[in-house]
């Protein structure tokens, strides 16, 4: 499993919006500048988050994006599942994967299943609120 820039940037955007919730809707340009992400690339990430009902958007003057829930209601796992094709450590555990002919005799399958469970469990245990707390300690978070 390798988390892409899209996944890492989506988490940065979520933390940014969570830290500025009281500002209302935040323009895409503002987020892009604060996070040093190109606006064009950020648009594709925001589109996924809006489609997944993670963010809401408002067009026009005073428009932008904001969280639809409080930061403690978003898990890192839920956000990464929207932006990444898979979080599975091996292809046979990807959602919708065809059953492997060797599955019944595979000596390593239990290892991969447990790793997949641990990864999912951990990512689902960390919230955006947790990332905010961690960043405020040293104000030096990098995702």
PDB file of C-alpha atoms in Angstrom:
ATOM      1  CA  UNK A   1       0.000   0.000   0.000  1.00  0.00           C
ATOM      2  CA  UNK A   2       1.312   3.374  -1.034  1.00  0.00           C
ATOM      3  CA  UNK A   3      -0.706   6.496  -0.261  1.00  0.00           C
ATOM      4  CA  UNK A   4      -0.709   8.859  -3.241  1.00  0.00           C
ATOM      5  CA  UNK A   5      -0.291  12.624  -3.153  1.00  0.00           C
ATOM      6  CA  UNK A   6      -4.060  12.847  -3.663  1.00  0.00           C
ATOM      7  CA  UNK A   7      -4.624  10.970  -0.400  1.00  0.00           C
ATOM      8  CA  UNK A   8      -1.990  12.908   1.525  1.00  0.00           C
ATOM      9  CA  UNK A   9      -3.198  16.264   0.198  1.00  0.00           C
ATOM     10  CA  UNK A  10      -6.823  15.410   0.998  1.00  0.00           C
ATOM     11  CA  UNK A  11      -5.821  14.973   4.642  1.00  0.00           C
ATOM     12  CA  UNK A  12      -3.944  18.284   4.611  1.00  0.00           C
ATOM     13  CA  UNK A  13      -7.019  20.007   3.163  1.00  0.00           C
ATOM     14  CA  UNK A  14      -9.266  18.470   5.793  1.00  0.00           C
ATOM     15  CA  UNK A  15      -6.988  19.613   8.626  1.00  0.00           C
ATOM     16  CA  UNK A  16      -6.761  23.080   7.073  1.00  0.00           C
ATOM     17  CA  UNK A  17     -10.537  23.420   6.806  1.00  0.00           C
ATOM     18  CA  UNK A  18     -11.004  22.044  10.317  1.00  0.00           C
ATOM     19  CA  UNK A  19      -8.558  24.591  11.725  1.00  0.00           C
ATOM     20  CA  UNK A  20     -10.439  27.409   9.972  1.00  0.00           C
ATOM     21  CA  UNK A  21     -14.028  26.244  10.565  1.00  0.00           C
ATOM     22  CA  UNK A  22     -15.017  29.506  12.174  1.00  0.00           C
ATOM     23  CA  UNK A  23     -14.161  31.348   8.941  1.00  0.00           C
ATOM     24  CA  UNK A  24     -17.160  29.802   7.130  1.00  0.00           C
ATOM     25  CA  UNK A  25     -16.675  28.833   3.493  1.00  0.00           C
ATOM     26  CA  UNK A  26     -12.996  28.949   2.484  1.00  0.00           C
ATOM     27  CA  UNK A  27     -12.128  29.754  -1.145  1.00  0.00           C
ATOM     28  CA  UNK A  28     -10.175  27.114  -3.075  1.00  0.00           C
ATOM     29  CA  UNK A  29      -7.455  29.669  -3.776  1.00  0.00           C
ATOM     30  CA  UNK A  30      -6.938  30.303  -0.055  1.00  0.00           C
ATOM     31  CA  UNK A  31      -6.630  26.592   0.717  1.00  0.00           C
ATOM     32  CA  UNK A  32      -4.230  26.106  -2.194  1.00  0.00           C
ATOM     33  CA  UNK A  33      -2.015  28.962  -1.010  1.00  0.00           C
ATOM     34  CA  UNK A  34      -1.951  27.840   2.621  1.00  0.00           C
ATOM     35  CA  UNK A  35      -1.176  24.246   1.691  1.00  0.00           C
ATOM     36  CA  UNK A  36       1.128  25.005  -1.253  1.00  0.00           C
ATOM     37  CA  UNK A  37      -0.917  22.831  -3.616  1.00  0.00           C
ATOM     38  CA  UNK A  38      -1.709  23.829  -7.191  1.00  0.00           C
ATOM     39  CA  UNK A  39      -5.292  25.055  -7.567  1.00  0.00           C
ATOM     40  CA  UNK A  40      -5.882  22.777 -10.546  1.00  0.00           C
ATOM     41  CA  UNK A  41      -4.781  19.663  -8.633  1.00  0.00           C
ATOM     42  CA  UNK A  42      -6.669  20.782  -5.543  1.00  0.00           C
ATOM     43  CA  UNK A  43      -9.874  21.074  -7.606  1.00  0.00           C
ATOM     44  CA  UNK A  44      -9.747  17.345  -8.408  1.00  0.00           C
ATOM     45  CA  UNK A  45      -9.256  16.477  -4.737  1.00  0.00           C
ATOM     46  CA  UNK A  46     -12.033  18.805  -3.555  1.00  0.00           C
ATOM     47  CA  UNK A  47     -14.365  17.345  -6.178  1.00  0.00           C
ATOM     48  CA  UNK A  48     -13.896  13.860  -4.671  1.00  0.00           C
ATOM     49  CA  UNK A  49     -14.479  15.142  -1.143  1.00  0.00           C
ATOM     50  CA  UNK A  50     -17.645  17.019  -2.150  1.00  0.00           C
ATOM     51  CA  UNK A  51     -18.946  13.983  -4.057  1.00  0.00           C
ATOM     52  CA  UNK A  52     -18.323  11.873  -0.941  1.00  0.00           C
ATOM     53  CA  UNK A  53     -20.273  14.375   1.209  1.00  0.00           C
ATOM     54  CA  UNK A  54     -17.146  15.120   3.228  1.00  0.00           C
ATOM     55  CA  UNK A  55     -17.208  18.788   2.216  1.00  0.00           C
ATOM     56  CA  UNK A  56     -19.901  21.172   1.072  1.00  0.00           C
ATOM     57  CA  UNK A  57     -19.294  23.879  -1.479  1.00  0.00           C
ATOM     58  CA  UNK A  58     -20.853  27.234  -2.186  1.00  0.00           C
ATOM     59  CA  UNK A  59     -20.385  29.127  -5.457  1.00  0.00           C
ATOM     60  CA  UNK A  60     -20.130  32.865  -5.935  1.00  0.00           C
ATOM     61  CA  UNK A  61     -19.042  35.705  -3.716  1.00  0.00           C
ATOM     62  CA  UNK A  62     -18.368  34.449  -0.208  1.00  0.00           C
ATOM     63  CA  UNK A  63     -18.240  30.908  -1.525  1.00  0.00           C
ATOM     64  CA  UNK A  64     -15.755  28.151  -1.018  1.00  0.00           C
ATOM     65  CA  UNK A  65     -15.659  24.903   0.929  1.00  0.00           C
ATOM     66  CA  UNK A  66     -16.262  23.759   4.477  1.00  0.00           C
ATOM     67  CA  UNK A  67     -16.622  20.550   6.449  1.00  0.00           C
ATOM     68  CA  UNK A  68     -20.070  18.974   6.616  1.00  0.00           C
ATOM     69  CA  UNK A  69     -19.405  17.533  10.106  1.00  0.00           C
ATOM     70  CA  UNK A  70     -17.136  18.245  13.034  1.00  0.00           C
ATOM     71  CA  UNK A  71     -13.459  17.153  12.737  1.00  0.00           C
ATOM     72  CA  UNK A  72     -13.890  14.324  15.257  1.00  0.00           C
ATOM     73  CA  UNK A  73     -16.455  12.664  12.971  1.00  0.00           C
ATOM     74  CA  UNK A  74     -14.025  12.137  10.069  1.00  0.00           C
ATOM     75  CA  UNK A  75     -11.619   9.235  10.191  1.00  0.00           C
ATOM     76  CA  UNK A  76      -8.431   9.159   8.175  1.00  0.00           C
ATOM     77  CA  UNK A  77      -9.583   5.780   6.814  1.00  0.00           C
ATOM     78  CA  UNK A  78     -12.848   7.159   5.443  1.00  0.00           C
ATOM     79  CA  UNK A  79     -11.053  10.002   3.681  1.00  0.00           C
ATOM     80  CA  UNK A  80      -8.341   7.795   2.202  1.00  0.00           C
ATOM     81  CA  UNK A  81     -10.932   5.300   0.950  1.00  0.00           C
ATOM     82  CA  UNK A  82     -12.459   8.142  -1.088  1.00  0.00           C
ATOM     83  CA  UNK A  83      -9.184   9.288  -2.607  1.00  0.00           C
ATOM     84  CA  UNK A  84      -7.216   6.050  -2.999  1.00  0.00           C
ATOM     85  CA  UNK A  85      -8.176   3.190  -5.249  1.00  0.00           C
ATOM     86  CA  UNK A  86      -7.399   0.741  -2.466  1.00  0.00           C
ATOM     87  CA  UNK A  87      -5.795   0.467   0.940  1.00  0.00           C
ATOM     88  CA  UNK A  88      -5.274  -3.287   0.596  1.00  0.00           C
ATOM     89  CA  UNK A  89      -1.691  -4.492   1.053  1.00  0.00           C
ATOM     90  CA  UNK A  90      -2.058  -7.105  -1.728  1.00  0.00           C
ATOM     91  CA  UNK A  91      -4.219  -7.225  -4.845  1.00  0.00           C
ATOM     92  CA  UNK A  92      -6.233 -10.289  -3.834  1.00  0.00           C
ATOM     93  CA  UNK A  93      -7.710  -8.306  -0.912  1.00  0.00           C
ATOM     94  CA  UNK A  94      -8.789  -5.312  -2.990  1.00  0.00           C
ATOM     95  CA  UNK A  95     -12.544  -4.698  -3.110  1.00  0.00           C
ATOM     96  CA  UNK A  96     -14.065  -6.581  -6.034  1.00  0.00           C
ATOM     97  CA  UNK A  97     -10.925  -8.630  -6.700  1.00  0.00           C
ATOM     98  CA  UNK A  98     -11.433 -11.935  -8.450  1.00  0.00           C
ATOM     99  CA  UNK A  99     -10.935 -14.933  -6.196  1.00  0.00           C
ATOM    100  CA  UNK A 100      -7.413 -16.243  -6.455  1.00  0.00           C
ATOM    101  CA  UNK A 101      -7.134 -19.873  -7.565  1.00  0.00           C
ATOM    102  CA  UNK A 102      -4.481 -20.407  -4.886  1.00  0.00           C
ATOM    103  CA  UNK A 103      -6.478 -18.815  -2.065  1.00  0.00           C
ATOM    104  CA  UNK A 104      -7.385 -22.117  -0.380  1.00  0.00           C
ATOM    105  CA  UNK A 105      -3.727 -23.190  -0.270  1.00  0.00           C
ATOM    106  CA  UNK A 106      -2.078 -19.796   0.207  1.00  0.00           C
ATOM    107  CA  UNK A 107       0.195 -19.921   3.243  1.00  0.00           C
ATOM    108  CA  UNK A 108       0.649 -16.136   3.274  1.00  0.00           C
ATOM    109  CA  UNK A 109      -3.011 -15.094   2.968  1.00  0.00           C
ATOM    110  CA  UNK A 110      -3.595 -14.994   6.753  1.00  0.00           C
ATOM    111  CA  UNK A 111      -0.625 -12.624   7.080  1.00  0.00           C
ATOM    112  CA  UNK A 112      -2.026 -10.247   4.435  1.00  0.00           C
ATOM    113  CA  UNK A 113      -5.528 -10.389   5.901  1.00  0.00           C
ATOM    114  CA  UNK A 114      -4.249  -9.491   9.355  1.00  0.00           C
ATOM    115  CA  UNK A 115      -2.104  -6.674   7.963  1.00  0.00           C
ATOM    116  CA  UNK A 116      -5.140  -5.347   6.080  1.00  0.00           C
ATOM    117  CA  UNK A 117      -7.204  -5.502   9.281  1.00  0.00           C
ATOM    118  CA  UNK A 118      -4.511  -3.684  11.285  1.00  0.00           C
ATOM    119  CA  UNK A 119      -4.114  -0.961   8.648  1.00  0.00           C
ATOM    120  CA  UNK A 120      -7.868  -0.385   8.425  1.00  0.00           C
ATOM    121  CA  UNK A 121      -8.308  -0.468  12.176  1.00  0.00           C
ATOM    122  CA  UNK A 122      -5.545   2.059  12.722  1.00  0.00           C
ATOM    123  CA  UNK A 123      -6.651   4.451   9.960  1.00  0.00           C
ATOM    124  CA  UNK A 124     -10.234   4.245  11.218  1.00  0.00           C
ATOM    125  CA  UNK A 125      -9.094   5.084  14.760  1.00  0.00           C
ATOM    126  CA  UNK A 126      -7.452   8.400  13.831  1.00  0.00           C
ATOM    127  CA  UNK A 127      -9.678  11.426  13.227  1.00  0.00           C
ATOM    128  CA  UNK A 128      -9.081  14.831  11.703  1.00  0.00           C
ATOM    129  CA  UNK A 129      -9.451  16.205  15.235  1.00  0.00           C
ATOM    130  CA  UNK A 130      -6.552  13.953  16.290  1.00  0.00           C
ATOM    131  CA  UNK A 131      -4.398  15.326  13.481  1.00  0.00           C
ATOM    132  CA  UNK A 132      -5.271  18.858  14.567  1.00  0.00           C
ATOM    133  CA  UNK A 133      -4.164  18.117  18.140  1.00  0.00           C
ATOM    134  CA  UNK A 134      -0.936  16.555  16.999  1.00  0.00           C
ATOM    135  CA  UNK A 135      -0.144  19.503  14.748  1.00  0.00           C
ATOM    136  CA  UNK A 136      -0.732  22.091  17.444  1.00  0.00           C
ATOM    137  CA  UNK A 137       1.882  20.504  19.719  1.00  0.00           C
ATOM    138  CA  UNK A 138       4.749  21.365  17.404  1.00  0.00           C
ATOM    139  CA  UNK A 139       2.926  23.111  14.562  1.00  0.00           C
ATOM    140  CA  UNK A 140       5.089  21.080  12.197  1.00  0.00           C
ATOM    141  CA  UNK A 141       2.810  18.436  10.713  1.00  0.00           C
ATOM    142  CA  UNK A 142       3.621  17.009   7.328  1.00  0.00           C
ATOM    143  CA  UNK A 143       1.409  14.432   5.686  1.00  0.00           C
TER     144      UNK A 143
END
